[in-house]
mmCIF file of C-alpha atoms in Angstrom:
data_model
loop_
_atom_site.group_PDB
_atom_site.id
_atom_site.type_symbol
_atom_site.label_atom_id
_atom_site.label_comp_id
_atom_site.label_asym_id
_atom_site.label_seq_id
_atom_site.Cartn_x
_atom_site.Cartn_y
_atom_site.Cartn_z
ATOM 1 C CA MET X 1 -0.527 -0.148 -0.315
ATOM 2 C CA GLN X 2 1.410 2.998 -1.375
ATOM 3 C CA GLY X 3 1.473 6.469 0.637
ATOM 4 C CA ARG X 4 1.588 7.669 4.410
ATOM 5 C CA LYS X 5 0.354 5.753 7.681
ATOM 6 C CA THR X 6 -2.501 7.772 9.531
ATOM 7 C CA ALA X 7 -3.230 7.977 12.835
ATOM 8 C CA ILE X 8 -6.963 8.217 11.693
ATOM 9 C CA HIS X 9 -8.511 5.147 12.899
ATOM 10 C CA ILE X 10 -12.612 5.142 12.229
ATOM 11 C CA GLU X 11 -14.680 2.416 14.305
ATOM 12 C CA MET X 12 -17.661 2.271 14.325
ATOM 13 C CA ASP X 13 -20.501 -0.681 16.421
ATOM 14 C CA ASP X 14 -23.061 -1.430 14.568
ATOM 15 C CA GLN X 15 -25.861 0.975 16.033
ATOM 16 C CA THR X 16 -23.921 3.612 14.207
ATOM 17 C CA ARG X 17 -22.610 1.766 10.949
ATOM 18 C CA ALA X 18 -26.814 1.029 10.478
ATOM 19 C CA THR X 19 -27.456 4.376 11.599
ATOM 20 C CA LEU X 20 -25.312 5.951 8.328
ATOM 21 C CA VAL X 21 -26.390 3.788 5.630
ATOM 22 C CA GLY X 22 -30.054 4.439 6.734
ATOM 23 C CA TRP X 23 -28.989 8.135 5.704
ATOM 24 C CA LEU X 24 -28.191 6.571 2.500
ATOM 25 C CA ARG X 25 -31.289 4.966 1.694
ATOM 26 C CA ARG X 26 -33.165 7.864 2.623
ATOM 27 C CA GLN X 27 -33.990 10.164 -0.742
ATOM 28 C CA LYS X 28 -34.314 13.430 1.964
ATOM 29 C CA THR X 29 -31.047 13.674 3.269
ATOM 30 C CA PRO X 30 -29.245 16.121 1.797
ATOM 31 C CA VAL X 31 -26.564 15.584 -0.052
ATOM 32 C CA GLY X 32 -23.469 16.564 1.651
ATOM 33 C CA LEU X 33 -24.118 14.319 4.533
ATOM 34 C CA ALA X 34 -24.256 11.596 2.656
ATOM 35 C CA LYS X 35 -21.832 12.031 1.311
ATOM 36 C CA ARG X 36 -20.103 12.827 4.936
ATOM 37 C CA ALA X 37 -21.723 8.861 6.090
ATOM 38 C CA ARG X 38 -20.650 6.676 2.913
ATOM 39 C CA ALA X 39 -17.422 8.153 3.519
ATOM 40 C CA MET X 40 -17.188 7.096 7.093
ATOM 41 C CA LEU X 41 -18.428 3.800 5.857
ATOM 42 C CA LEU X 42 -15.337 3.440 3.593
ATOM 43 C CA LEU X 43 -13.025 4.702 6.296
ATOM 44 C CA ALA X 44 -14.588 2.112 8.674
ATOM 45 C CA ASP X 45 -14.122 -0.859 6.094
ATOM 46 C CA GLY X 46 -10.525 0.113 5.577
ATOM 47 C CA HIS X 47 -10.357 2.087 2.721
ATOM 48 C CA SER X 48 -7.667 4.557 2.388
ATOM 49 C CA PHE X 49 -8.478 8.653 2.240
ATOM 50 C CA ALA X 50 -7.218 9.068 -1.066
ATOM 51 C CA ALA X 51 -9.237 6.515 -2.628
ATOM 52 C CA THR X 52 -12.749 7.332 -0.333
ATOM 53 C CA ALA X 53 -11.917 10.946 -1.392
ATOM 54 C CA ARG X 54 -12.071 9.949 -4.804
ATOM 55 C CA GLN X 55 -15.377 7.602 -4.547
ATOM 56 C CA VAL X 56 -17.196 10.138 -2.624
ATOM 57 C CA GLU X 57 -15.984 13.373 -4.910
ATOM 58 C CA LEU X 58 -14.366 15.177 -2.007
ATOM 59 C CA ARG X 59 -11.202 16.673 -1.335
ATOM 60 C CA GLU X 60 -8.834 14.531 0.293
ATOM 61 C CA ARG X 61 -8.239 17.610 3.220
ATOM 62 C CA HIS X 62 -12.117 17.427 3.673
ATOM 63 C CA VAL X 63 -12.563 13.777 3.994
ATOM 64 C CA ARG X 64 -9.670 14.264 7.111
ATOM 65 C CA LYS X 65 -11.758 16.914 8.285
ATOM 66 C CA TRP X 66 -15.092 15.626 8.627
ATOM 67 C CA ALA X 67 -13.258 11.745 9.994
ATOM 68 C CA LEU X 68 -11.188 13.861 12.917
ATOM 69 C CA ARG X 69 -15.274 15.659 13.539
ATOM 70 C CA PHE X 70 -16.781 12.093 13.616
ATOM 71 C CA VAL X 71 -13.664 10.262 15.565
ATOM 72 C CA ALA X 72 -14.298 13.629 17.992
ATOM 73 C CA TYR X 73 -18.485 13.524 18.577
ATOM 74 C CA GLY X 74 -19.672 10.977 16.631
ATOM 75 C CA ILE X 75 -22.294 11.111 14.232
ATOM 76 C CA ASP X 76 -23.021 14.723 15.284
ATOM 77 C CA GLY X 77 -19.858 16.318 14.107
ATOM 78 C CA LEU X 78 -21.425 15.697 10.742
ATOM 79 C CA TYR X 79 -23.283 17.508 10.358
ATOM 80 C CA ASP X 80 -22.672 21.506 9.224
ATOM 81 C CA LYS X 81 -21.678 23.996 11.823
ATOM 82 C CA LYS X 82 -24.120 26.724 12.769
ATOM 83 C CA ARG X 83 -23.036 29.416 10.523
ATOM 84 C CA PRO X 84 -23.116 33.246 10.994
ATOM 85 C CA GLY X 85 -25.152 35.392 8.350
ATOM 86 C CA ARG X 86 -28.169 38.397 8.768
ATOM 87 C CA GLN X 87 -31.349 37.790 11.077
ATOM 88 C CA PRO X 88 -33.956 36.758 9.213
ATOM 89 C CA VAL X 89 -36.484 39.629 8.266
ATOM 90 C CA PHE X 90 -39.670 37.657 8.912
ATOM 91 C CA PRO X 91 -40.584 34.879 11.494
ATOM 92 C CA PRO X 92 -40.077 31.244 10.178
ATOM 93 C CA SER X 93 -43.500 30.717 11.053
ATOM 94 C CA GLY X 94 -44.618 32.323 7.547
ATOM 95 C CA GLY X 95 -47.030 34.537 9.553
ATOM 96 C CA GLY X 96 -45.764 37.952 8.629
ATOM 97 C CA VAL X 97 -48.202 41.050 8.223
ATOM 98 C CA ARG X 98 -50.952 40.534 5.114
ATOM 99 C CA ARG X 99 -52.027 43.542 3.343
ATOM 100 C CA GLN X 100 -55.724 44.113 2.420
ATOM 101 C CA THR X 101 -56.597 44.402 -1.188
ATOM 102 C CA GLY X 102 -59.667 45.120 -1.997
ATOM 103 C CA LEU X 103 -61.033 48.057 -3.826
#
C-alpha cells in the first residue's frame, strides 16, 4: 500500500453503521450529509483517505476533516456547524403581515 500511514482510525459499532446506512437509503438526506456518511463507512471498511475521497467526490483534506470530527463527536460531528449570518427579517412561521387589497 502506498502513501503515508494515518493516525486517524474510524471504528463504529453496529448501531452507528445502521444509522449511516439509513441516511444513505433515505431520499430526503442532504447530499453533503450523505457524502460524509458514505465516506465514514468506506473509511471504517479500511479504504484509504485518497480512495475514499475519489469515491465520494470530495477532496482528501475534507475527508480528513470530517473523519476527525467523527472521531471526536460521533454522528453529531457529521452535521454542518451553525454559520454566522444576518438574522431573518420575517419569522420562520411565515405568519407575516398581510395587506388588504380590496377595492
